[in-house]
PDB file of N, CA and C in Angstrom:
ATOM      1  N   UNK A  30      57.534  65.083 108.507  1.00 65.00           N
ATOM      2  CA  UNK A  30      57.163  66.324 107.856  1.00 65.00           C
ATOM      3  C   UNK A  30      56.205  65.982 106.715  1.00 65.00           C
ATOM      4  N   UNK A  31      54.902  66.325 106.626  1.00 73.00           N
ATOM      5  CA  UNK A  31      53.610  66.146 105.421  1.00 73.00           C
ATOM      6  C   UNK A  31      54.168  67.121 104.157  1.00 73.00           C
ATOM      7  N   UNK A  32      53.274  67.113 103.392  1.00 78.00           N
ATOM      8  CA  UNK A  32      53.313  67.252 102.439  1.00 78.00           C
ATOM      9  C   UNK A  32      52.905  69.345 102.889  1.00 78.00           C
ATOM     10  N   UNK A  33      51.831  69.269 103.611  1.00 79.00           N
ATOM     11  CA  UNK A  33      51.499  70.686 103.750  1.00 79.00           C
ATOM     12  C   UNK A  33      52.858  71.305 104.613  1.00 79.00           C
ATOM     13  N   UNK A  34      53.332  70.773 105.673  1.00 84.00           N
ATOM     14  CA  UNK A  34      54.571  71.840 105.808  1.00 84.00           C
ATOM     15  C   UNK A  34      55.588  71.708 104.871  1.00 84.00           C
ATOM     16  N   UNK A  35      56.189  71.084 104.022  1.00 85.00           N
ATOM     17  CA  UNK A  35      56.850  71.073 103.132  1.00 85.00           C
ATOM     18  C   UNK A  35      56.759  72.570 102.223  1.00 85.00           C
ATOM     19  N   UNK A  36      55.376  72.434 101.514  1.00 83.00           N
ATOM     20  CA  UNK A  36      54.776  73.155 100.529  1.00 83.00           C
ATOM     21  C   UNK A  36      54.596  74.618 101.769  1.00 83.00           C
ATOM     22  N   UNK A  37      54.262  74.613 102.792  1.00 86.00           N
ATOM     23  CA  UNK A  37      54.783  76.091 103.721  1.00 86.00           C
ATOM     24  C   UNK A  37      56.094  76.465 104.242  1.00 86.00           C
ATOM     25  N   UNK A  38      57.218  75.814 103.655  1.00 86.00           N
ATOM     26  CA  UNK A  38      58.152  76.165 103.688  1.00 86.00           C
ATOM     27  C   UNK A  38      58.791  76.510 102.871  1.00 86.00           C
ATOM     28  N   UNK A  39      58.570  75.879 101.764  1.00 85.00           N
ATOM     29  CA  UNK A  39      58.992  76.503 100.296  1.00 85.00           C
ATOM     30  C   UNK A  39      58.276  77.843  99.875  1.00 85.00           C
ATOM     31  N   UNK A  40      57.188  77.938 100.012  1.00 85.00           N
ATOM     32  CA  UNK A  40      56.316  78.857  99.680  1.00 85.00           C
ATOM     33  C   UNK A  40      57.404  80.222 100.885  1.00 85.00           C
ATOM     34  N   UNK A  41      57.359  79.923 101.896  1.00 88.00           N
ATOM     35  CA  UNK A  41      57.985  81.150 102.944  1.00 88.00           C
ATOM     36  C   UNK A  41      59.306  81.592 102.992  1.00 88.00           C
ATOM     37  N   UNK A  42      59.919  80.321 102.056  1.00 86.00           N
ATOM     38  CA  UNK A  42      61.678  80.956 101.855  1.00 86.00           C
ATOM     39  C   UNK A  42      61.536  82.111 100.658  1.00 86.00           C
ATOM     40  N   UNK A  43      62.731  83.440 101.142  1.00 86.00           N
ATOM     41  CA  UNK A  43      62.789  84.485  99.766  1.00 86.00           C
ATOM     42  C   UNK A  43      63.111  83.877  98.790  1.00 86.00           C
ATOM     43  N   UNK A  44      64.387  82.791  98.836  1.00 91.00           N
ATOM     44  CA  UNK A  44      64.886  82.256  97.595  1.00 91.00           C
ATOM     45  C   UNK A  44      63.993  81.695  96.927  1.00 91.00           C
ATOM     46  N   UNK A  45      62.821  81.302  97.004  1.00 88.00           N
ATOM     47  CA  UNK A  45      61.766  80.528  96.532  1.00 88.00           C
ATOM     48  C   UNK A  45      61.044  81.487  95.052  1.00 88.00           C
ATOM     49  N   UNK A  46      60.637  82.950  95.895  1.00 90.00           N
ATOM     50  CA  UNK A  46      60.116  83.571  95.292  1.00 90.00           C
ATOM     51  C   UNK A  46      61.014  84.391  94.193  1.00 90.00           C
ATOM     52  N   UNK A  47      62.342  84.455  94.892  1.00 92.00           N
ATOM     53  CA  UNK A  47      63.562  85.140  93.821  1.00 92.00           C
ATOM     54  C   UNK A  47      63.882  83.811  92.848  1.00 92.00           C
ATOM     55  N   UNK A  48      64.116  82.823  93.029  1.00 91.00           N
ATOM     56  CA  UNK A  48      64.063  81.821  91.645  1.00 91.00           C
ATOM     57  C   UNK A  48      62.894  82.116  90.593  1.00 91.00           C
ATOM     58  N   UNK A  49      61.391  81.768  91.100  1.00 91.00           N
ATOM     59  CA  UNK A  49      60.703  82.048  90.324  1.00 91.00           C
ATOM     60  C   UNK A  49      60.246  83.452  89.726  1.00 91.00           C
ATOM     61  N   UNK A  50      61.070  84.430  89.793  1.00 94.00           N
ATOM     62  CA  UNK A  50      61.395  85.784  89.758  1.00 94.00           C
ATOM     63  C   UNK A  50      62.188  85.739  88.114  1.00 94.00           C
ATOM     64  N   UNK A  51      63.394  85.396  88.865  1.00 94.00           N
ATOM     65  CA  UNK A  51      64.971  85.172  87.580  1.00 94.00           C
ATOM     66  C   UNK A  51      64.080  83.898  86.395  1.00 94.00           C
ATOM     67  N   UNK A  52      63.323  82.618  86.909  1.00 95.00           N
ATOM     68  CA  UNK A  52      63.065  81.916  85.646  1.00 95.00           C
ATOM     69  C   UNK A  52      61.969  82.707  85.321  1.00 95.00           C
ATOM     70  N   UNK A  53      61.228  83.409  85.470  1.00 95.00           N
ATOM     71  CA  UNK A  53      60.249  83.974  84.482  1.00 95.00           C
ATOM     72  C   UNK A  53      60.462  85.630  83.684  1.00 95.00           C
ATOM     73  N   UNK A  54      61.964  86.331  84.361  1.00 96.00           N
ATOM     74  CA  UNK A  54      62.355  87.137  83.717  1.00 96.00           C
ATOM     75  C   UNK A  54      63.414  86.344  82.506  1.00 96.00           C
ATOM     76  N   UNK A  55      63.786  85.093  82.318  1.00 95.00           N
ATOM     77  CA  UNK A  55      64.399  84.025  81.891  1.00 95.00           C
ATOM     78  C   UNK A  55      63.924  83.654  80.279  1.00 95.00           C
ATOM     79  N   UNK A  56      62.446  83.585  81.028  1.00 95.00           N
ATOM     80  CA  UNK A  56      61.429  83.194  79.683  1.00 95.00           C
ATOM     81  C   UNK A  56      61.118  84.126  79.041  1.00 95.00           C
ATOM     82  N   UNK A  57      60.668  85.350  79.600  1.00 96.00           N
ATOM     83  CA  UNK A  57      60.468  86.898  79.014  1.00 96.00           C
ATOM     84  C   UNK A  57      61.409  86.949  77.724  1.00 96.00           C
ATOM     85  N   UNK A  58      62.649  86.827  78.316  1.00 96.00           N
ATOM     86  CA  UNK A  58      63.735  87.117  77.031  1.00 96.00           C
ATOM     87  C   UNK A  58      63.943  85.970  76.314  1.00 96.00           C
ATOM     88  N   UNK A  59      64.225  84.324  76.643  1.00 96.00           N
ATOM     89  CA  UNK A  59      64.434  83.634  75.795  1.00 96.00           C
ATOM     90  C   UNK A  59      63.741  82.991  74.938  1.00 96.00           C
ATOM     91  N   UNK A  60      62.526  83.146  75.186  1.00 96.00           N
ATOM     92  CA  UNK A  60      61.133  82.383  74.386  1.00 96.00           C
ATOM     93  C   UNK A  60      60.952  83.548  73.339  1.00 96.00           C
ATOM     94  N   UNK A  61      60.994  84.869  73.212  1.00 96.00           N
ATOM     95  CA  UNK A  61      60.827  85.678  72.053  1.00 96.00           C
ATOM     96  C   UNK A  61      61.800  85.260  71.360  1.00 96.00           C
ATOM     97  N   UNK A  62      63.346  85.737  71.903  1.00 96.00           N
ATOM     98  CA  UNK A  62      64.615  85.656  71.463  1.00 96.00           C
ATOM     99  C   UNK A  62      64.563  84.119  70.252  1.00 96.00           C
ATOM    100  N   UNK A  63      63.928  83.000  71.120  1.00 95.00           N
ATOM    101  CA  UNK A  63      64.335  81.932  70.461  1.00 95.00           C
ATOM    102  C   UNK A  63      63.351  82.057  68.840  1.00 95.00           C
ATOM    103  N   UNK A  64      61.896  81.987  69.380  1.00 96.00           N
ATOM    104  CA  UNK A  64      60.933  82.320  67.890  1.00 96.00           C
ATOM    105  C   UNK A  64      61.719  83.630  67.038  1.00 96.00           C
ATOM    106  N   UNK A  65      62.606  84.652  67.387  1.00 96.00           N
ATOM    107  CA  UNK A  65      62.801  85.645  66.188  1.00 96.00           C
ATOM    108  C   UNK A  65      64.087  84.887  65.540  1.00 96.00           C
ATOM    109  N   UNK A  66      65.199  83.756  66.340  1.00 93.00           N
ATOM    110  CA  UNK A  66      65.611  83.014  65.557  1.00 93.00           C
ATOM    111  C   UNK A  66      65.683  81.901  64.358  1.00 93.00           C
ATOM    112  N   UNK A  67      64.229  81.399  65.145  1.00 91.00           N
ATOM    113  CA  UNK A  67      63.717  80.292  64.270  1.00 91.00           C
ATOM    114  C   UNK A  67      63.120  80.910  62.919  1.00 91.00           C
ATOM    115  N   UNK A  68      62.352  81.819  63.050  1.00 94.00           N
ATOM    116  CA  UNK A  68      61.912  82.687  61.969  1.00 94.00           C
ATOM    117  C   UNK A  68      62.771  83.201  60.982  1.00 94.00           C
ATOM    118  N   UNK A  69      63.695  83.917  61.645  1.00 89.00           N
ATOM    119  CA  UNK A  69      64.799  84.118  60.979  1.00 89.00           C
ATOM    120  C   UNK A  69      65.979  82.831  60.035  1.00 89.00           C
ATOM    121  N   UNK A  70      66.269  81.227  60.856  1.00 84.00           N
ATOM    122  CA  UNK A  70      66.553  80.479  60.100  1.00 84.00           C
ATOM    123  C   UNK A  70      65.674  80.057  58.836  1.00 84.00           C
ATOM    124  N   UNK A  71      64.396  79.873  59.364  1.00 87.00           N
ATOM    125  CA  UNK A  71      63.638  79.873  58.304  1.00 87.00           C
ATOM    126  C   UNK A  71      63.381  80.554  57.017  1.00 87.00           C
ATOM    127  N   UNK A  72      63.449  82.014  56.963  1.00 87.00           N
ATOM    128  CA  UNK A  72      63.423  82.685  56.436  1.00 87.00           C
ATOM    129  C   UNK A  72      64.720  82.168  55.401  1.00 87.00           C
ATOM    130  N   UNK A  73      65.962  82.209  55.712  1.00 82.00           N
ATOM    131  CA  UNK A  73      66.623  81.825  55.455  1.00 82.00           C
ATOM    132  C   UNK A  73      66.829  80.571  54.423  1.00 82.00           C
ATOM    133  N   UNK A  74      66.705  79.290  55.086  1.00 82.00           N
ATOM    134  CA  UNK A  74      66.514  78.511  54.218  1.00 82.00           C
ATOM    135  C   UNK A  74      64.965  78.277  53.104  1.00 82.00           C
ATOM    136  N   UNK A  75      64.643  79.327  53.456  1.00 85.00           N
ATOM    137  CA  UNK A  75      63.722  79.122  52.207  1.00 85.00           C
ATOM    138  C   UNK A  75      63.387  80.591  51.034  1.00 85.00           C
ATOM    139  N   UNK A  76      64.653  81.163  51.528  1.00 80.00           N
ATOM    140  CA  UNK A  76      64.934  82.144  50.203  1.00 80.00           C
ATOM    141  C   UNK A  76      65.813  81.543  49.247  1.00 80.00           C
ATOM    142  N   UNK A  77      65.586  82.257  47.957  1.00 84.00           N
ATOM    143  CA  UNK A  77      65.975  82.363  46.690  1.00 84.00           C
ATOM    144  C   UNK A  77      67.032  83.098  46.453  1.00 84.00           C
ATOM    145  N   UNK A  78      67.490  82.924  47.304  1.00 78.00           N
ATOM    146  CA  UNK A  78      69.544  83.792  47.291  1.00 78.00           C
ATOM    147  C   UNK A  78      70.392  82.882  46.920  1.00 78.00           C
ATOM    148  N   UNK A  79      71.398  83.242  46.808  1.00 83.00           N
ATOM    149  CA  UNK A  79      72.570  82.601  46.433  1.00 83.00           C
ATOM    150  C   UNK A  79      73.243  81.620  46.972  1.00 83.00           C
ATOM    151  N   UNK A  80      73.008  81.387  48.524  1.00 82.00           N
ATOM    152  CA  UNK A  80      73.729  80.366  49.133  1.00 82.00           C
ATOM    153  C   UNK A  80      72.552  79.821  50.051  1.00 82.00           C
ATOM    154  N   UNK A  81      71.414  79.408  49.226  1.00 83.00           N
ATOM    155  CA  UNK A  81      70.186  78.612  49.420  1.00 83.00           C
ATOM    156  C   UNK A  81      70.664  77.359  49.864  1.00 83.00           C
ATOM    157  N   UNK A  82      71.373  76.720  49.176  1.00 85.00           N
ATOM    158  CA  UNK A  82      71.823  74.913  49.179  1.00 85.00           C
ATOM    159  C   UNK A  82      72.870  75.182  50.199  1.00 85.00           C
ATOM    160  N   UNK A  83      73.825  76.070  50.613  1.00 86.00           N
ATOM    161  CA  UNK A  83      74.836  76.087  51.263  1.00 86.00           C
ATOM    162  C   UNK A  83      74.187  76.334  52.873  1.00 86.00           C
ATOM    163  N   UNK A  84      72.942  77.250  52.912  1.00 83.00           N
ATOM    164  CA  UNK A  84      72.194  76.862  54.507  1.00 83.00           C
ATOM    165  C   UNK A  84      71.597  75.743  54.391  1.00 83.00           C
ATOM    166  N   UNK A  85      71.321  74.796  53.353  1.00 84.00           N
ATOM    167  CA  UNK A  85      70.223  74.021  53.625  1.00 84.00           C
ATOM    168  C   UNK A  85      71.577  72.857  53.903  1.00 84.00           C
ATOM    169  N   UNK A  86      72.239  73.099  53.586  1.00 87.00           N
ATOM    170  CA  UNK A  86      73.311  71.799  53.938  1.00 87.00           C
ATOM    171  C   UNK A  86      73.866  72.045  54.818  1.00 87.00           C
ATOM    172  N   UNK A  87      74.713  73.335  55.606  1.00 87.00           N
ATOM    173  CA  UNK A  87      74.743  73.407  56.851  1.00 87.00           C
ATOM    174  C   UNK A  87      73.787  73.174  58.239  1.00 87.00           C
ATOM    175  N   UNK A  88      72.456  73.313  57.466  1.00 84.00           N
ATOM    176  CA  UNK A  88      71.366  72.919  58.983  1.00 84.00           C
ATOM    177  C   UNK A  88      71.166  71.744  58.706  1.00 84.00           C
ATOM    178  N   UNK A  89      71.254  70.666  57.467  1.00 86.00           N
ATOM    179  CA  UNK A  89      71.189  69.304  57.896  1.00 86.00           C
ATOM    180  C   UNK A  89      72.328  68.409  58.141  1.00 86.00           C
ATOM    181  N   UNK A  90      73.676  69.239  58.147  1.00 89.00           N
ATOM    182  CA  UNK A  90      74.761  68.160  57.968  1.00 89.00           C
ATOM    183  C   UNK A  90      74.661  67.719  59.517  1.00 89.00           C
ATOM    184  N   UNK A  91      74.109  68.147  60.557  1.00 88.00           N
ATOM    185  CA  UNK A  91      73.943  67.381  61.595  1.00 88.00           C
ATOM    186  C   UNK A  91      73.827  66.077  61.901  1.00 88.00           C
ATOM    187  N   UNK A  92      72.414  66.380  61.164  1.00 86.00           N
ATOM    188  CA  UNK A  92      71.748  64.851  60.563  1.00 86.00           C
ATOM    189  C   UNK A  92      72.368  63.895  60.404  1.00 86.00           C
ATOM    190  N   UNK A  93      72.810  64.111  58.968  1.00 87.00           N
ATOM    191  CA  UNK A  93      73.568  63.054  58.375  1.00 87.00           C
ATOM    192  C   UNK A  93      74.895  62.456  59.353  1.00 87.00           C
ATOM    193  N   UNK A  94      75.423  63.679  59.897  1.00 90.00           N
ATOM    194  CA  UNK A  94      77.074  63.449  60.657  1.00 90.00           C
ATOM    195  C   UNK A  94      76.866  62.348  61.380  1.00 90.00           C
ATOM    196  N   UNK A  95      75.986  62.692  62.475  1.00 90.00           N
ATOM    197  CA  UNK A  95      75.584  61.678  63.311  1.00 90.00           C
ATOM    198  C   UNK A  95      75.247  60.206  62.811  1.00 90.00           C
ATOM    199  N   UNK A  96      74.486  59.690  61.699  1.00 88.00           N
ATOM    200  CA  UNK A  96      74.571  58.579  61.583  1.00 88.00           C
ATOM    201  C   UNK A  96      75.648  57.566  61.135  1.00 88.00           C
ATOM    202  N   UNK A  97      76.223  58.869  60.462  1.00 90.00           N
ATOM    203  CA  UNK A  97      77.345  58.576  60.150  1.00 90.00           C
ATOM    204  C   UNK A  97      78.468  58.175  61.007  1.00 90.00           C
ATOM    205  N   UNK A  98      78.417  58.886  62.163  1.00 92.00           N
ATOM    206  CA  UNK A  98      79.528  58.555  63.274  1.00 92.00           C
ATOM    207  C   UNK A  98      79.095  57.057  63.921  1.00 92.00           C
ATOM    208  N   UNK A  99      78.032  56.922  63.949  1.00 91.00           N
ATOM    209  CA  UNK A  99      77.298  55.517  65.051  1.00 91.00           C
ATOM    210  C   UNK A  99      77.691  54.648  64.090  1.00 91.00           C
ATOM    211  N   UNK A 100      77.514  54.587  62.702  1.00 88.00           N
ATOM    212  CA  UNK A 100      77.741  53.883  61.340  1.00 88.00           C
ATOM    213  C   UNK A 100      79.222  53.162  61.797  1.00 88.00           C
ATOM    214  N   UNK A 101      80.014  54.136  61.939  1.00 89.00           N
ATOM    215  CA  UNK A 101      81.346  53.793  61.881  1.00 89.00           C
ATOM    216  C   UNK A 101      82.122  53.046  63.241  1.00 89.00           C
ATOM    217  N   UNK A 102      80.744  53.574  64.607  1.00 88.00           N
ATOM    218  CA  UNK A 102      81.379  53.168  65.931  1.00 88.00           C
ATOM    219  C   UNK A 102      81.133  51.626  66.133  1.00 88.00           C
ATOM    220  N   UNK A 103      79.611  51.212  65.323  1.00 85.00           N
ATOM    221  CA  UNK A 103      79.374  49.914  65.240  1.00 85.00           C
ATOM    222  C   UNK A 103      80.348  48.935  64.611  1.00 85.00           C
ATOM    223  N   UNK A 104      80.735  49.866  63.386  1.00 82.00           N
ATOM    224  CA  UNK A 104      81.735  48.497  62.612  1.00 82.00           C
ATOM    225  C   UNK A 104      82.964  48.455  63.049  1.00 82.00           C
ATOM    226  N   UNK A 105      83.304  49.184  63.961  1.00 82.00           N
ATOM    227  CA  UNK A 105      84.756  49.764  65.271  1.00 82.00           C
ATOM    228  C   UNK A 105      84.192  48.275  66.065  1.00 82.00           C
ATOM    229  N   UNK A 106      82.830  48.370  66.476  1.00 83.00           N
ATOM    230  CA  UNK A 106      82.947  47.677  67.740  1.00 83.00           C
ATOM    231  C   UNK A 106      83.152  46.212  66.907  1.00 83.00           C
ATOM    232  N   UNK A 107      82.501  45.707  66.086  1.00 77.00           N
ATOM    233  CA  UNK A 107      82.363  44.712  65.558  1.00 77.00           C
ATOM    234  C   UNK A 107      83.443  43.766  64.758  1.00 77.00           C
ATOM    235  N   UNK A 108      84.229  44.727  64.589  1.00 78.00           N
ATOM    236  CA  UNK A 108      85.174  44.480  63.617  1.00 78.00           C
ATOM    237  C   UNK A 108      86.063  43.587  63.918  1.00 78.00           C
ATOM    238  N   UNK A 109      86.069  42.373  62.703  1.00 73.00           N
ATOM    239  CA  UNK A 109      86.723  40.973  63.065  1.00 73.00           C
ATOM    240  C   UNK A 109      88.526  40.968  63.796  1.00 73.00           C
ATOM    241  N   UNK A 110      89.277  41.549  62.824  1.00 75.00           N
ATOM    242  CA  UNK A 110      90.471  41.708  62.872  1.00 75.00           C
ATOM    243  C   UNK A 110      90.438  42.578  64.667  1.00 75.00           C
ATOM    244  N   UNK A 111      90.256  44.205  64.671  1.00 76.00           N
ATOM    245  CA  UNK A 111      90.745  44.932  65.696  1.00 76.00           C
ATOM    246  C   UNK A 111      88.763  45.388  66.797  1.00 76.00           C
ATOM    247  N   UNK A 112      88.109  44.582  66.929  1.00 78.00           N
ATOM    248  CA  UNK A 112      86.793  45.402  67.375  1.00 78.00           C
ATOM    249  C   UNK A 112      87.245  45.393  68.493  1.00 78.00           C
ATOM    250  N   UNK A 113      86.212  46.047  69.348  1.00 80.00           N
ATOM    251  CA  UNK A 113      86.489  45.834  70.589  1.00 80.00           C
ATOM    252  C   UNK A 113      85.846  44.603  71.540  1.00 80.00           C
ATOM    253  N   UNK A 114      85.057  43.826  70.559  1.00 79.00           N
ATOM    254  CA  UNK A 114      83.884  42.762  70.781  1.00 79.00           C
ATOM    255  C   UNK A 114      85.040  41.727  70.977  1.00 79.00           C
ATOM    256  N   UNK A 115      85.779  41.084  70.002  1.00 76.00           N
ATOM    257  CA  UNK A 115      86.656  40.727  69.721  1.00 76.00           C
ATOM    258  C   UNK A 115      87.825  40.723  70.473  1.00 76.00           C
ATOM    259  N   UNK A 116      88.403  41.942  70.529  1.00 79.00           N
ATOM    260  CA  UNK A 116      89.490  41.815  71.971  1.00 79.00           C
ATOM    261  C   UNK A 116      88.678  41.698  73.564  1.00 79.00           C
ATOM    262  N   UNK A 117      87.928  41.706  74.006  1.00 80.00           N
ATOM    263  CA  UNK A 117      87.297  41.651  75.308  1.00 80.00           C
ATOM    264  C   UNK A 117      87.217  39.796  75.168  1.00 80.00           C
ATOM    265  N   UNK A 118      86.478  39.298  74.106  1.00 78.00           N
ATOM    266  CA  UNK A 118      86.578  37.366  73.982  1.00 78.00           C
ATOM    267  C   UNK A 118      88.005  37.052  73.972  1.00 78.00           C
ATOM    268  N   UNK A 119      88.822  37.854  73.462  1.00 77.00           N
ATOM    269  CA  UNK A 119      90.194  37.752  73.819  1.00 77.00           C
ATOM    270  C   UNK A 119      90.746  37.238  75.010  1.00 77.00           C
ATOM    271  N   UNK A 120      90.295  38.159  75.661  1.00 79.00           N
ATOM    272  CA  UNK A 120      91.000  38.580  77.137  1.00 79.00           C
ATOM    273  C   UNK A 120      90.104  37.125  77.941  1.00 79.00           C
ATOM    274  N   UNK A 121      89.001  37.070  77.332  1.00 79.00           N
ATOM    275  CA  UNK A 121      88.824  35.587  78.240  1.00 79.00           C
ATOM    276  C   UNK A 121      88.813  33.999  77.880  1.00 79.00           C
ATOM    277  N   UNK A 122      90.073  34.344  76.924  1.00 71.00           N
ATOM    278  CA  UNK A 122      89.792  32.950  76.235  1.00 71.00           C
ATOM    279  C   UNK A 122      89.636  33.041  75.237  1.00 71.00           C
ATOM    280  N   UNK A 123      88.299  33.274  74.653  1.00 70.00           N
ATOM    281  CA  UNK A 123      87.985  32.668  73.214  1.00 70.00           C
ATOM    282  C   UNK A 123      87.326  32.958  72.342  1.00 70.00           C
ATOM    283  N   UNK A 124      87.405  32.130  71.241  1.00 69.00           N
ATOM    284  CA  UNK A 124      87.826  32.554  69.733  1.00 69.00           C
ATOM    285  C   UNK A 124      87.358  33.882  69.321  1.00 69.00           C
ATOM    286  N   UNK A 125      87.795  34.873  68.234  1.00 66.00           N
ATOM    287  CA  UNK A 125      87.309  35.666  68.134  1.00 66.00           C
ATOM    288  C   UNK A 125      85.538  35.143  67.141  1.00 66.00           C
ATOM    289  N   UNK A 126      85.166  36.089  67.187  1.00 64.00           N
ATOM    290  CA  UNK A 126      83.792  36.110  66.949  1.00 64.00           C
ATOM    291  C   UNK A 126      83.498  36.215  65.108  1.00 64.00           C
ATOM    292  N   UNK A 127      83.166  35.319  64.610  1.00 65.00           N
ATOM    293  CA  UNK A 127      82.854  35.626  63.264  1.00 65.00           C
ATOM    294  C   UNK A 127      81.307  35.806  62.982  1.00 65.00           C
ATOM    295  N   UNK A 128      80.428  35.893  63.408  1.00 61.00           N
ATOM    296  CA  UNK A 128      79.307  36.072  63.632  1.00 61.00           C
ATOM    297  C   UNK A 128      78.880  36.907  62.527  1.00 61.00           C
ATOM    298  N   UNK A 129      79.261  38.410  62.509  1.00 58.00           N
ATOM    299  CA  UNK A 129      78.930  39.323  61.543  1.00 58.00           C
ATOM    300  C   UNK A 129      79.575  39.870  60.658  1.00 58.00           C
ATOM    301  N   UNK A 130      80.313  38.782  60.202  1.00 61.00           N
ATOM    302  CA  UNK A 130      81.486  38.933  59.111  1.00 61.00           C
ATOM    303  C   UNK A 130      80.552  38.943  57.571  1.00 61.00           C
ATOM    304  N   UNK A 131      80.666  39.166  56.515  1.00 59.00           N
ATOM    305  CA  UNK A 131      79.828  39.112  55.132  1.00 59.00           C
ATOM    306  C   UNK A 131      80.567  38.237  54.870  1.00 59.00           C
ATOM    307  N   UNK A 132      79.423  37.435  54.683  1.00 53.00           N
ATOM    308  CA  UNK A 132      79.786  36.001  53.976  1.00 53.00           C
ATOM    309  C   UNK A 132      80.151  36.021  52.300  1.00 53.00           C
ATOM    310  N   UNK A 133      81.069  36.352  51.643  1.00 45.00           N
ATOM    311  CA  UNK A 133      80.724  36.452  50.407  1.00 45.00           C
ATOM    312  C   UNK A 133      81.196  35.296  49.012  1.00 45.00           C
TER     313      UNK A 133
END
């Protein structure tokens, strides 16, 4: 089967033309919908109201959360006493790993 009956068969199924039907009545609504949100957050964090710092810290605590979580999964994995680096050299023998311990 080429490339041209392929592309005449897709083209001749209804479902073909009813998908691209539903995704472009799809975009109609969600591409405005999404810009009168963004506008609207915006608006938001950059007024002079009262709970100015309280949106601006709810739309970045994302941010921060996240590095924060990887922060903590690394020194999980690493960790001399219980990591998981550590128990896996376990399980085959040997020694645990002091490698990235702070030397102090």
């Amino acid at each position: 089967m080429g490339r041209d009956e392929k592309f005449s068969t897709v083209v001749s199924d209804p479902q073909f033309f009813r998908a691209m039907f539903n995704t472009f009545i799809f975009l109609l609504i969600h591409i405005p919908l999404q810009i009168v949100v963004a506008l609207g957050f915006s608006l938001l964090l950059h007024s002079r109201g009262m709970f100015r710092g309280f949106f601006r810290a709810v739309y970045f605590l994302p941010v921060v959360v996240s590095g924060v979580v990887v922060t903590i999964l690394w020194q999980n994995l690493y960790s001399f006493d219980s990591g998981v680096l550590n128990s896996l050299l376990n399980v085959f023998a040997y020694r645990k790993y002091r490698g990235l311990l702070i030397q102090g």
